[in-house]
Each structure stands twice: as structure tokens, then as C-alpha cells.
XYZ file of C-alpha atoms in Angstrom:
665
model
C -0.137 27.120 -90.263
C 2.932 27.432 -88.056
C 6.084 29.121 -89.290
C 8.203 25.954 -89.298
C 5.810 24.065 -91.571
C 5.347 27.090 -93.827
C 9.108 27.528 -94.053
C 9.482 23.899 -95.164
C 6.807 24.344 -97.844
C 8.462 27.531 -99.080
C 11.850 25.788 -99.282
C 10.504 22.876 -101.335
C 8.339 25.102 -103.581
C 10.855 27.842 -104.293
C 11.928 26.458 -107.684
C 8.617 24.934 -108.770
C 6.354 26.265 -111.489
C 3.567 28.309 -109.880
C -0.029 27.158 -109.813
C 0.593 23.728 -111.330
C 2.206 22.098 -108.309
C 1.582 24.811 -105.770
C 0.197 23.573 -102.422
C -3.274 24.871 -101.720
C -2.235 26.531 -98.457
C 0.639 28.370 -100.116
C -1.460 29.240 -103.165
C -4.057 30.796 -100.900
C -1.367 32.727 -99.038
C 0.131 33.905 -102.335
C -3.289 35.024 -103.487
C -4.005 36.920 -100.269
C -0.541 38.481 -100.141
C -0.673 39.707 -103.781
C -4.337 40.697 -103.825
C -3.935 44.313 -102.754
C -1.055 45.249 -105.091
C -2.738 43.426 -108.006
C -5.938 45.370 -107.384
C -3.998 48.614 -107.612
C -2.188 47.469 -110.785
C -5.484 46.446 -112.373
C -7.090 49.794 -111.595
C -4.179 51.831 -112.843
C -3.852 49.594 -115.895
C -7.469 49.713 -117.041
C -7.648 53.498 -116.756
C -4.389 54.014 -118.612
C -5.333 51.436 -121.254
C -8.673 53.038 -122.002
C -7.188 56.529 -122.125
C -4.745 55.295 -124.764
C -7.539 53.342 -126.431
C -9.647 56.495 -126.770
C -6.659 58.538 -128.015
C -6.341 56.103 -130.909
C -9.567 57.716 -132.141
C -7.273 60.238 -133.821
C -5.655 57.419 -135.755
C -9.120 56.189 -136.791
C -9.900 59.598 -138.240
C -6.645 59.659 -140.184
C -6.461 56.060 -141.432
C -10.123 55.043 -141.740
C -12.049 58.286 -141.986
C -15.078 56.725 -143.643
C -16.011 54.631 -140.613
C -14.223 56.658 -137.942
C -17.443 57.861 -136.394
C -18.492 54.198 -135.847
C -15.188 53.071 -134.432
C -14.941 56.098 -132.160
C -18.482 55.502 -130.908
C -17.566 51.860 -130.276
C -14.463 52.897 -128.336
C -16.418 55.240 -126.081
C -19.224 52.689 -125.618
C -16.804 50.032 -124.409
C -15.118 52.553 -122.122
C -18.390 53.826 -120.651
C -19.450 50.244 -119.890
C -16.165 48.737 -118.716
C -14.806 51.551 -116.535
C -17.919 52.143 -114.334
C -18.384 48.390 -113.976
C -14.742 48.017 -112.919
C -15.023 50.861 -110.408
C -18.184 49.327 -108.981
C -16.378 46.027 -108.444
C -13.312 47.776 -107.047
C -15.271 49.682 -104.423
C -17.151 46.515 -103.496
C -13.725 45.052 -102.659
C -14.002 42.112 -105.026
C -10.876 40.020 -105.386
C -8.035 40.834 -107.736
C -8.865 37.726 -109.797
C -12.325 39.113 -110.562
C -10.903 42.531 -111.403
C -8.326 40.925 -113.709
C -11.109 39.013 -115.421
C -13.008 42.279 -115.945
C -9.866 43.854 -117.389
C -9.287 40.856 -119.688
C -12.891 40.904 -120.935
C -12.674 44.676 -121.435
C -9.397 44.268 -123.332
C -10.795 41.640 -125.713
C -14.064 43.568 -126.089
C -12.132 46.735 -126.927
C -10.187 44.956 -129.628
C -13.275 43.330 -131.111
C -15.214 46.640 -131.033
C -12.463 48.339 -133.022
C -11.930 45.372 -135.352
C -15.606 44.841 -136.199
C -16.303 48.530 -136.875
C -13.082 49.127 -138.794
C -13.040 45.991 -140.967
C -15.715 47.449 -143.253
C -13.619 50.495 -144.235
C -12.977 51.295 -147.854
C -9.397 52.213 -146.969
C -8.312 48.569 -147.048
C -4.635 49.372 -147.505
C -4.604 51.662 -144.508
C -6.523 49.081 -142.511
C -4.052 46.386 -143.488
C -1.308 48.474 -141.886
C -3.577 49.428 -139.004
C -4.094 45.755 -138.082
C -0.493 45.525 -136.900
C -1.501 47.717 -133.929
C -3.645 44.860 -132.700
C -0.453 43.398 -131.281
C -0.660 46.088 -128.619
C -3.760 44.368 -127.210
C -1.960 41.025 -127.143
C 1.031 42.566 -125.380
C -1.306 44.268 -122.906
C -2.901 40.917 -122.078
C 0.476 39.327 -121.424
C 2.717 42.163 -120.269
C 0.862 45.325 -119.327
C -1.526 43.827 -116.767
C -0.533 41.297 -114.085
C -2.888 38.561 -115.256
C -2.348 34.995 -114.118
C -0.849 32.865 -116.864
C -4.047 31.061 -117.811
C -6.063 34.271 -118.055
C -3.311 35.871 -120.160
C -3.259 32.913 -122.535
C -7.053 32.926 -122.902
C -7.334 36.661 -123.553
C -4.341 36.817 -125.914
C -5.639 33.690 -127.697
C -8.992 35.409 -128.206
C -7.202 38.350 -129.809
C -5.109 35.989 -131.963
C -8.193 34.111 -133.146
C -9.884 37.436 -133.947
C -6.891 38.508 -136.055
C -6.707 35.207 -137.937
C -10.454 35.330 -138.573
C -10.180 38.865 -139.911
C -7.328 37.798 -142.215
C -9.485 35.017 -143.532
C -12.385 37.412 -144.196
C -10.399 40.325 -145.621
C -9.289 40.138 -149.202
C -5.563 40.459 -149.544
C -2.410 38.937 -150.899
C -1.217 35.651 -149.539
C 2.110 37.207 -148.636
C 0.392 39.823 -146.493
C -1.753 37.209 -144.756
C 1.265 34.988 -144.082
C 3.290 37.980 -142.870
C 0.590 39.269 -140.525
C -0.333 35.793 -139.263
C 3.338 35.007 -138.632
C 3.776 38.326 -136.845
C 0.788 37.706 -134.562
C 1.746 34.094 -133.906
C 5.282 35.188 -133.028
C 3.945 37.991 -130.851
C 1.594 35.539 -129.163
C 4.393 33.041 -128.493
C 6.835 35.712 -127.338
C 4.479 37.578 -125.050
C 2.989 34.342 -123.667
C 6.482 33.084 -122.826
C 7.408 36.380 -121.187
C 4.131 36.305 -119.237
C 4.925 32.806 -118.019
C 8.372 33.965 -116.923
C 6.927 37.026 -115.216
C 4.387 34.966 -113.315
C 7.099 32.567 -112.239
C 9.317 35.452 -111.228
C 6.509 37.106 -109.265
C 5.922 33.867 -107.433
C 9.640 33.431 -106.769
C 9.806 36.959 -105.403
C 6.836 36.134 -103.197
C 8.520 32.934 -101.962
C 11.798 34.703 -101.253
C 10.002 37.514 -99.466
C 8.002 34.972 -97.494
C 11.162 33.052 -96.652
C 12.882 36.235 -95.497
C 9.833 37.214 -93.473
C 9.636 33.785 -91.863
C 13.325 33.887 -90.998
C 12.944 37.355 -89.550
C 9.910 36.208 -87.554
C 11.803 33.153 -86.332
C 14.769 35.335 -85.391
C 12.488 37.718 -83.508
C 10.767 34.793 -81.786
C 14.117 33.253 -80.873
C 15.254 36.590 -79.547
C 12.066 36.974 -77.531
C 12.405 33.391 -76.289
C 16.020 33.983 -75.258
C 15.064 37.241 -73.589
C 12.236 35.508 -71.749
C 14.566 32.651 -70.809
C 17.133 35.102 -69.480
C 14.426 36.700 -67.330
C 12.678 33.515 -66.158
C 13.490 31.187 -63.308
C 14.033 27.775 -64.887
C 12.501 25.831 -61.990
C 9.333 27.728 -61.133
C 8.621 29.632 -64.339
C 8.287 32.974 -62.560
C 10.631 35.912 -63.086
C 14.246 35.513 -61.983
C 16.368 37.915 -59.942
C 17.433 39.907 -63.008
C 13.835 40.496 -64.096
C 12.879 41.321 -60.512
C 15.508 44.057 -60.355
C 14.261 45.545 -63.632
C 10.609 45.419 -62.571
C 11.424 46.892 -59.187
C 13.115 49.795 -60.963
C 9.997 50.266 -63.139
C 7.741 50.375 -60.084
C 10.136 52.778 -58.396
C 10.251 55.101 -61.419
C 6.448 55.167 -61.557
C 6.406 56.043 -57.870
C 8.988 58.788 -58.272
C 7.536 60.397 -61.410
C 3.823 59.596 -61.236
C 3.237 58.996 -57.535
C 1.978 55.438 -58.160
C 2.347 53.675 -54.816
C 3.362 50.008 -54.613
C 4.163 47.295 -52.128
C 7.039 44.817 -51.944
C 6.472 41.468 -50.260
C 8.995 38.769 -49.428
C 7.553 35.266 -49.156
C 9.627 32.525 -47.526
C 8.672 28.830 -47.478
C 8.782 27.710 -43.844
C 11.216 24.922 -42.909
C 11.961 24.225 -46.569
C 15.420 22.759 -45.905
C 13.827 20.172 -43.653
C 11.271 19.425 -46.399
C 14.061 19.011 -48.959
C 16.155 16.804 -46.690
C 13.265 14.457 -45.910
C 11.274 14.274 -49.148
C 14.161 14.755 -51.596
C 15.075 17.457 -54.068
C 12.538 16.384 -56.690
C 9.674 16.792 -54.255
C 11.268 20.005 -53.057
C 11.325 21.365 -56.605
C 7.718 20.252 -57.096
C 6.763 22.014 -53.877
C 8.353 25.267 -55.049
C 6.520 25.041 -58.376
C 3.175 24.546 -56.629
C 3.869 27.466 -54.318
C 4.899 29.667 -57.258
C 1.700 28.770 -59.145
C -0.456 29.564 -56.111
C 1.302 32.891 -55.596
C 1.002 33.762 -59.298
C -2.710 33.010 -59.347
C -3.255 35.166 -56.270
C -1.178 38.115 -57.409
C -2.553 38.151 -60.971
C -5.893 39.303 -59.582
C -4.124 42.386 -58.281
C -2.105 43.046 -61.461
C 1.065 42.335 -59.548
C 4.443 40.823 -60.367
C 6.099 37.761 -58.878
C 9.692 36.588 -59.003
C 11.977 34.116 -57.294
C 14.291 36.032 -55.004
C 16.326 33.192 -53.524
C 16.292 29.459 -52.875
C 12.875 29.244 -51.234
C 12.104 32.942 -51.181
C 9.802 34.789 -53.576
C 9.204 38.489 -54.057
C 5.920 40.118 -55.023
C 5.454 43.665 -56.274
C 1.929 45.045 -56.480
C 0.352 48.450 -57.145
C -1.203 49.110 -53.735
C -1.959 52.400 -52.028
C -2.877 51.620 -48.392
C -1.454 49.516 -45.577
C -4.814 47.777 -45.137
C -4.626 46.570 -48.730
C -1.056 45.409 -48.161
C -2.061 43.450 -45.062
C -5.050 41.915 -46.863
C -2.979 40.806 -49.842
C -0.164 39.463 -47.659
C -2.649 37.378 -45.705
C -4.259 36.211 -48.952
C -0.863 35.038 -50.168
C -0.284 33.119 -46.949
C -3.700 31.457 -47.150
C -3.208 30.536 -50.817
C -0.173 28.432 -49.921
C -1.765 27.043 -46.774
C -4.773 25.905 -48.824
C -2.484 23.740 -50.982
C -2.127 21.393 -47.999
C 1.255 20.075 -49.169
C 2.264 17.480 -46.583
C 5.246 18.413 -44.389
C 5.395 15.928 -41.526
C 8.918 16.794 -40.398
C 8.246 20.221 -38.931
C 7.791 20.324 -35.173
C 5.679 23.400 -34.664
C 2.257 21.772 -34.596
C 1.668 22.149 -38.342
C 1.953 19.232 -40.759
C 1.833 20.972 -44.131
C 3.822 23.554 -46.072
C 3.258 27.193 -45.135
C 4.921 30.509 -45.870
C 5.917 33.568 -43.885
C 5.241 36.918 -45.530
C 6.936 40.245 -44.887
C 5.483 43.273 -46.641
C 6.337 46.945 -46.939
C 4.577 49.860 -48.592
C 6.641 52.520 -50.330
C 6.569 55.764 -48.359
C 7.621 59.362 -49.006
C 10.740 58.872 -46.943
C 11.923 56.261 -49.466
C 12.852 59.030 -51.910
C 16.184 58.262 -53.499
C 16.603 54.905 -51.724
C 15.216 52.097 -53.827
C 16.782 49.412 -51.648
C 14.979 50.656 -48.568
C 11.619 49.089 -49.334
C 13.298 45.691 -49.767
C 15.076 46.119 -46.434
C 11.773 46.991 -44.793
C 10.060 43.950 -46.317
C 12.983 41.807 -45.149
C 12.656 43.125 -41.600
C 8.923 42.461 -41.677
C 9.668 38.919 -42.872
C 12.080 38.408 -40.000
C 9.354 39.556 -37.603
C 6.934 37.080 -39.185
C 9.415 34.251 -38.662
C 10.115 35.326 -35.097
C 6.365 35.412 -34.454
C 5.991 31.717 -35.164
C 6.045 31.498 -38.978
C 2.953 30.818 -41.097
C 1.948 34.436 -40.644
C 2.206 37.751 -42.440
C 3.596 41.011 -41.125
C 3.610 44.516 -42.566
C 6.552 46.778 -41.858
C 5.720 49.273 -39.118
C 8.082 52.247 -38.835
C 7.001 52.695 -35.209
C 7.940 49.135 -34.243
C 11.483 49.060 -32.784
C 11.988 45.547 -34.134
C 11.361 46.548 -37.723
C 11.935 50.300 -37.795
C 15.026 52.248 -38.684
C 16.129 51.906 -35.076
C 17.032 48.282 -35.762
C 19.328 49.490 -38.538
C 21.023 51.754 -36.011
C 21.408 48.797 -33.679
C 22.845 46.719 -36.533
C 25.435 49.423 -37.190
C 26.202 49.519 -33.469
C 26.725 45.759 -33.345
C 29.251 45.914 -36.166
C 31.537 48.052 -34.001
C 30.506 46.630 -30.612
C 33.581 44.533 -29.806
C 36.040 46.936 -31.424
C 34.750 49.955 -29.508
C 34.098 47.911 -26.337
C 30.399 48.727 -26.407
C 29.468 45.175 -25.451
C 30.067 43.638 -22.026
C 29.016 40.725 -19.835
C 27.315 40.615 -16.465
C 26.869 37.507 -14.362
C 23.845 36.322 -12.401
C 24.218 33.561 -9.798
C 22.397 30.238 -9.951
C 21.782 28.695 -6.530
C 21.386 25.071 -5.576
C 18.206 25.136 -3.491
C 19.169 22.332 -1.088
C 22.684 23.505 -0.189
C 22.117 27.222 -0.670
C 25.428 27.462 -2.523
C 25.937 29.332 -5.751
C 26.419 26.401 -8.084
C 26.934 28.399 -11.271
C 26.520 31.809 -12.844
C 24.867 32.815 -16.093
C 26.666 35.220 -18.416
C 24.325 37.886 -19.779
C 25.297 40.208 -22.612
C 24.834 43.966 -22.375
C 25.153 46.598 -25.111
C 25.438 50.345 -24.792
C 25.375 53.114 -27.359
C 28.238 55.517 -27.952
C 26.696 57.935 -25.475
C 26.458 55.216 -22.821
C 22.703 54.526 -23.169
C 21.904 50.848 -22.621
C 20.181 48.837 -25.363
C 17.838 46.138 -24.108
C 18.768 42.534 -24.990
C 15.255 42.109 -26.402
C 16.185 44.815 -28.928
C 19.701 43.914 -29.975
C 19.689 40.088 -29.785
C 17.061 39.674 -32.579
C 18.953 42.171 -34.723
C 22.224 40.339 -34.069
C 20.605 37.075 -35.129
C 19.053 38.601 -38.235
C 22.285 40.245 -39.384
C 24.598 37.375 -38.412
C 26.481 39.540 -35.898
C 25.556 36.966 -33.250
C 28.263 34.657 -34.602
C 31.169 36.926 -33.673
C 29.462 38.203 -30.535
C 28.825 34.653 -29.366
C 32.440 33.599 -29.706
C 33.525 36.833 -28.042
C 31.218 36.039 -25.096
C 32.632 32.520 -24.689
C 36.221 33.798 -24.767
C 35.395 36.613 -22.322
C 33.736 34.195 -19.864
C 36.812 32.017 -19.912
C 39.112 34.996 -19.330
C 36.961 36.714 -16.697
C 35.980 33.832 -14.413
C 37.166 30.428 -15.534
C 40.896 30.761 -16.242
C 41.612 31.679 -12.591
C 38.925 29.432 -11.131
C 36.689 32.223 -9.784
C 33.631 30.017 -10.339
C 33.199 26.375 -11.182
C 30.567 26.705 -13.910
C 29.352 29.483 -16.194
C 26.366 29.149 -18.518
C 26.352 31.071 -21.803
C 23.364 31.591 -24.059
C 23.916 30.146 -27.520
C 21.758 31.157 -30.461
C 20.365 28.585 -32.889
C 22.191 30.606 -35.560
C 25.483 29.662 -33.920
C 24.623 25.978 -33.739
C 23.821 25.966 -37.448
C 27.038 27.776 -38.385
C 29.733 25.479 -39.841
C 32.731 25.061 -37.540
C 31.104 26.461 -34.395
C 32.158 23.516 -32.214
C 35.702 23.729 -33.591
C 35.855 27.450 -32.765
C 34.750 26.717 -29.196
C 37.407 24.013 -28.902
C 40.032 26.505 -30.081
C 38.959 28.997 -27.395
C 39.140 26.322 -24.681
C 42.614 25.347 -25.866
C 43.749 28.962 -26.050
C 42.539 29.830 -22.545
C 43.349 26.466 -20.957
C 39.792 26.061 -19.661
C 38.116 22.675 -19.401
C 34.891 22.279 -21.348
C 33.221 20.897 -18.184
C 33.252 24.419 -16.767
C 30.944 25.684 -19.508
C 27.230 25.203 -20.030
C 25.499 26.336 -23.212
C 21.887 27.418 -22.844
C 19.821 26.696 -25.969
C 16.534 28.523 -26.201
C 13.591 26.369 -27.144
C 11.744 27.902 -30.077
C 10.784 27.764 -33.702
C 14.244 28.693 -34.933
C 15.640 25.490 -33.477
C 15.118 23.235 -36.460
C 16.187 19.726 -35.634
C 18.264 19.028 -38.708
C 21.392 16.925 -38.679
C 23.846 19.850 -38.568
C 22.436 21.134 -35.265
C 22.318 17.690 -33.664
C 25.877 16.976 -34.818
C 27.097 20.291 -33.408
C 25.467 19.571 -30.032
C 27.085 16.123 -29.974
C 30.499 17.673 -30.713
C 30.040 20.202 -27.893
C 29.134 17.464 -25.423
C 32.293 15.580 -26.415
C 34.237 18.685 -25.374
C 32.675 18.266 -21.937
C 30.351 21.232 -22.327
C 27.009 20.854 -20.620
C 23.882 21.506 -22.676
C 20.939 23.214 -21.005
C 17.503 23.803 -22.452
C 16.465 27.397 -21.771
C 12.946 28.846 -21.381
C 11.280 25.445 -21.491
C 7.538 25.633 -22.087
C 7.474 28.788 -24.211
C 8.124 27.212 -27.621
C 6.760 24.410 -29.727
C 9.611 21.921 -29.921
C 10.343 21.264 -26.236
C 9.112 17.678 -25.973
C 10.841 16.699 -29.214
C 14.097 18.178 -27.933
C 13.735 16.346 -24.643
C 13.367 13.150 -26.640
C 16.321 13.759 -28.957
C 18.909 15.381 -26.664
C 20.142 14.393 -23.237
C 20.110 17.836 -21.578
C 22.021 18.269 -18.349
C 19.588 20.881 -17.058
C 16.188 22.162 -18.167
C 15.352 25.769 -17.261
C 11.637 26.354 -16.825
C 10.471 29.765 -17.961
C 9.682 32.306 -15.237
C 6.107 32.751 -16.477
C 5.075 29.392 -15.003
C 6.360 30.349 -11.543
C 4.659 33.726 -11.654
C 1.340 32.079 -12.604
C 1.322 29.986 -9.444
C -0.944 32.406 -7.610
C -3.797 30.353 -9.106
C -4.556 26.678 -8.537
C -4.434 25.974 -12.235
C -1.061 27.725 -12.620
C 0.443 25.822 -9.723
C -0.825 22.532 -11.136
C 0.703 23.378 -14.499
C 4.120 24.057 -12.932
C 3.900 20.831 -10.923
C 3.156 18.870 -14.117
C 6.068 20.445 -15.977
C 8.496 19.750 -13.126
C 7.316 16.153 -12.978
C 7.712 15.725 -16.739
C 11.280 17.068 -16.729
C 12.298 15.117 -13.627
C 10.917 11.871 -15.096
C 13.188 12.401 -18.106
C 16.157 12.434 -15.702
C 17.108 16.104 -16.148
C 18.129 18.530 -13.463
C 15.422 21.208 -13.005
C 16.153 24.948 -12.801
C 13.505 27.614 -12.586
C 13.930 31.293 -13.389
C 12.284 34.363 -11.925
C 12.610 33.570 -8.204
C 12.008 36.979 -6.620
C 10.185 36.440 -3.302
C 10.298 34.231 -0.225
C 6.999 32.712 -1.413
C 8.706 31.678 -4.622
C 11.509 30.047 -2.641
C 9.030 28.174 -0.491
C 7.176 26.921 -3.561
C 10.288 25.651 -5.320
C 11.295 23.831 -2.134
C 7.842 22.273 -2.016
C 8.173 21.119 -5.624
C 11.733 19.880 -4.952
C 13.214 21.905 -7.781
C 17.002 21.546 -7.951
C 18.245 25.041 -8.820
C 16.869 28.575 -8.887
C 17.764 31.886 -10.452
C 16.313 35.333 -9.937
C 16.645 38.619 -8.086
C 15.977 36.845 -4.772
C 19.192 34.888 -5.342
C 21.250 37.662 -6.872
C 21.187 40.352 -9.497
C 23.494 40.392 -12.526
C 26.838 42.049 -11.691
C 30.101 42.678 -13.498
C 32.966 40.181 -13.449
C 35.081 42.233 -10.982
C 32.376 41.940 -8.316
C 32.375 38.171 -8.706
C 36.146 38.142 -8.497
C 36.049 40.234 -5.309
C 33.394 38.012 -3.783
C 35.456 34.928 -4.623
C 38.492 36.408 -2.900
C 36.450 36.742 0.290
C 34.605 33.425 -0.004
C 35.899 30.857 -2.503
C 32.661 28.841 -2.254
C 30.434 31.925 -2.743
C 28.175 30.783 0.145
C 25.469 33.323 0.898
C 26.410 35.414 -2.100
C 22.876 36.697 -2.411
C 23.148 38.648 0.850
C 26.552 40.138 0.071
C 25.447 41.075 -3.425
């Protein structure tokens, strides 16, 4: 029976007479609840009653000495039968009702044993007084023991009938008979009424106690429910951020005090915004619930913990001791979601269903005192997984420069890069192959440490994108290009690499427009190179930003074509001014197959109406090949190496058209 139904029954029964209208379920509960205390009362009562019963042997000797030896023998006989029988039942754990019945039978038998043996005494006057003590047995039946009302009435009635029968048999005055009968009848009525009230009161106490217990249970359950609600994510049913923080602290304390190793894993649903935008928020919520269920089922086998860490990001904590186990579990998590086969037709990476990227980290001795560190490591591993193509799992490697502490040093360096002038630009010429003129230059960012040591772009650009520093650095690069080369007309066109992070940032096009207005540079003198890759999600914000940039006159180039997954889709959606083919295709042309591949790519781009630029031109053979393939523009060490802005300015002063710049550079 649930607590709500029981509470309703208790409320409606609280003022009723017990037993008569008592529901069976509540009567059974009352019986079970009161059984143990009633058993104890019955045991204590029968022993005390028979001790007093045997002590009355002294009164037998004084008042009825002629038959005292019979009455005393009767008393002991009843005691020697009733007490062992009661103890036998008690130790066999019979119910309190049975024990009460034994007590009632023993009580009546005790009275009858005394009455039958004593009624034949010659001391009739003494016996007539002695009979008043029989009321003690009636009071015991109704008040001393905790008999149910019916059993009390039956046992006290038996005593009353015995008394009235004895009065009928014994010779005596009518006044005495009326007096004694009236006394016993009054005692019967009084004690029976009190017994009825006591039974009702006991039941009321039980109901009130039950009501209080139910309310306490309900309060505890409500408290537990509220606590669970405050620690549970309403959408997915897994733990929320608050519970995650508490559990993470528990795992950390166990690691610190007991040496119990654990792993933290961040799980991100790939391209979820695109899924939400296309299928709608209801389907998006359903997708997250399915993913959460799959993750929960997987992690439960490892006695782990799962929580929702962000919009489409989950966190998993698991007691794991080795990196191999971490890698195995991370891959199992990825496969569990992949096996759901939730349709996702809008992603452009060759996969048509929902997947996740997993970044994992194992707590290490160096984490001492830094709880947040393991989360940072898992986050860096997750970033690596995304950069590796998504739908994969990566474990944090302290020896990997992209995930190790070195990246944190780079992040700190980037935060002060512009202020401390640690970042600079160099410019590499782009030559028109037919005319031989330098048609444009590409601005390339360089970063140095405080001691002057250079940091490779392949090291700091990913960190800048991950930390968001690319936003300020990107705008700084555009402003610097305008100031270095375009304001004074040193070159006619400069291309600047633009990160997908910048294109997604609100107000990026407006910020570029403000820079152009501030420097007085026409947008037609700028080209933005967008790298083809997985991070270039084709959602409306990116396409709108590109359209706004083109309205400013800025040319849009597609960089590193052929190395990503979205190239053909981008060629279909965006009218690029120039497509830069990745250097790897040119360098593979020493084989027939490689040359055929480059020829096919050039033909594909040219048929779309785009100007073709190829990178990595380093030898005369490369130049000859690009002429053969009729490629429009080239870039590489054979044309010119990246140099600082002052060298371009000096070269422009000598030759405004920058003809033959490669040789002078």
C-alpha cells in the first residue's frame, strides 16, 4: 500500500471505533505494529499476575484455613500449567492474539480454581468477604492486560457468571447477594467501559503515530525528490553541473587520500547546432536524451558517473587506473552513440548520423592540489579529437605539444601577444604565372616568446582558436595589413587567413568594415582565405557573414582545397574568387597517378569559374608543370619567401609593379 492511500485511510479512520469499521488493510497493519509490544505486556502481565495469585495463598490460610491446602494446591497447579505453556508459545513466536487468549484462559481458570476449592469452606462469613476480591480478576481482564475488547468482555463475563452462580449456590442473606451482585455488575460495566476506551485510545494513538510517520516519510521523500531534482538535468535525466562538481570533488578526495585513480571524459555531440537548426528543438532534445541513455548504459558497466556539462556536452567520471582502460572506455562511448544511428543528413563530413567526439584524461601525480587540471586536460583532448575529424576519441598525452602543458604556456603568451608586440606579420608574394608579376601577397602571422624564440603557426594557431584569442589576433592582423601595405598603396592586394571561429563570431563583418573605414582602405584590396575543413560548418551565420564581407568588396578565397571534407559543398554554395590547391597535390606529381589527380582538381575548379592558385611551388619543374596545366597563380619559395613589411615597402620604392620580385628577394 502506498503512503498516499494509507494516509487517506488513516485520516478517515482516525475517529472511528476500532475493529468494527476498521479497514482490513489498516487492521492488519495495526495488528503487526502492536504485536511486539503486546507480546511483552502479556509476558510481563502473566508472570506478575501469577506471582500475586500465589501470594494470595497467605490469605487462604488466614481466611479459609480448613480448605487452604486445596486452594493453594489449585493455585500452584494452574500456575505450573499456564506459565510453561505460555513460555512455550512465546518462544515459538506465536502472535500476541494467541498469547492474550492464553492469558485470558489462565485468568479465568485461576479464578475458577480458587472459587471451586474455596466455596466448600466452613468459614462462610470469611468467604463471603473473600469473594469481593474476585473483582481483581475482572479488573485484570479489562485493565491489567491489553486484551482486545471482545476478549476482555468474554473473560470478564466468564468471571461475572462464575460469581453470580456462586451467589446462587451459597446460602446467604438476600441483601448480601444483591450487594455482591450489584458490586460485580457495576465492576463489570465500569471496567468493560474503561477497556473499550483504552482500546479506542490505543488505536487512536496508533493512528496518530502512523499519521506522523507517514507525514515524516512524505517529508523525507519530498526532500529527497527535491534534492534529486536539484542535482538532475531536467532534459536528459543525468546529473546536472552542480552534481557533477560534487562528484568530481568526491573522486578527487578519494584520489588524494586513498590513491584511487579515475578518469574524466568530455563527450561532445558533433555538429549538434546544425542538427537542432534542421530537425527542430524537439528532435534535438530527443537526440540528447538518446545519447544520454546510451552513455549511461555504457558507463554503468564500469561503475562510473555521467552528467551534462553543457548544451551538447556530457562529462563522465570513472574509476580507471591505466591509460589503456581510458582509451578503451572512450572508444566504447563513441561506438555506443554511433550504434544509435540517429539520422543527421545535414553534416558534410561524409557521415549521415549523429556521432560524438570524446576527450579523456587520467588523473596523474602531478595533478596534486589542482582539481581543475584534469578537466582542462580532458578539454584539450576533446579539442584534439575535434581537430582530428570528429567522431573519434583522444586521450590526453602530456608529451603531445597540442595537448600538453606547453599549449597552456602558448595560451598565456597569446593573451599578451599584441600588448607586448610578440606577434608580427610577414608577407609572401603570389605571382601571376602568365605575366610573371606579383599579383598579391599573403600575410602570415608569426609569434615569438619573451626570449625571442619563434613559435610555429601549427602550434599557436590551434591554441588561439581553442581559447578564442584568434578573434582579437585576427582583427589585429587585418588592421596591421592595412597600415603596413595598403594605406600607402605598397601592394594592390593582400590576402589574410581568416579562421572559421572569426566567421562565426557575431559582428565580425562589422568590425572589418570599421577597420576599412578607419584606415581608408578599400575592401577590394583585401582577400580573406578560408581554410576548408571540418570546423567550417555551413550554417546561416557563416554564409551571412561571407555575404556581408563580399558586399564590402573583400574577395573570398578557399584555402588548402582538397584536404578537407566540405570542399565541393563550399564550391557549390559560395562564389569564391580564387581556390588555392594544397601543396601536397603538386608535390605528389612525381607519379602518374598524382599528376592525374592534380589535373582533375584543376579542371574541376576551372569548370566552376574560379581562379586557380597552387601552393608549394619550389622548383623549376614545378613552374613548368603549372604552366602545362594552365594554372593562374602560384605561391612558394621559388616565387619568394615570406619577408617583413619594410622589405616589401623598400622593394615597392624601387619597382612599383614588383616585377621580378622573386630574384630581388
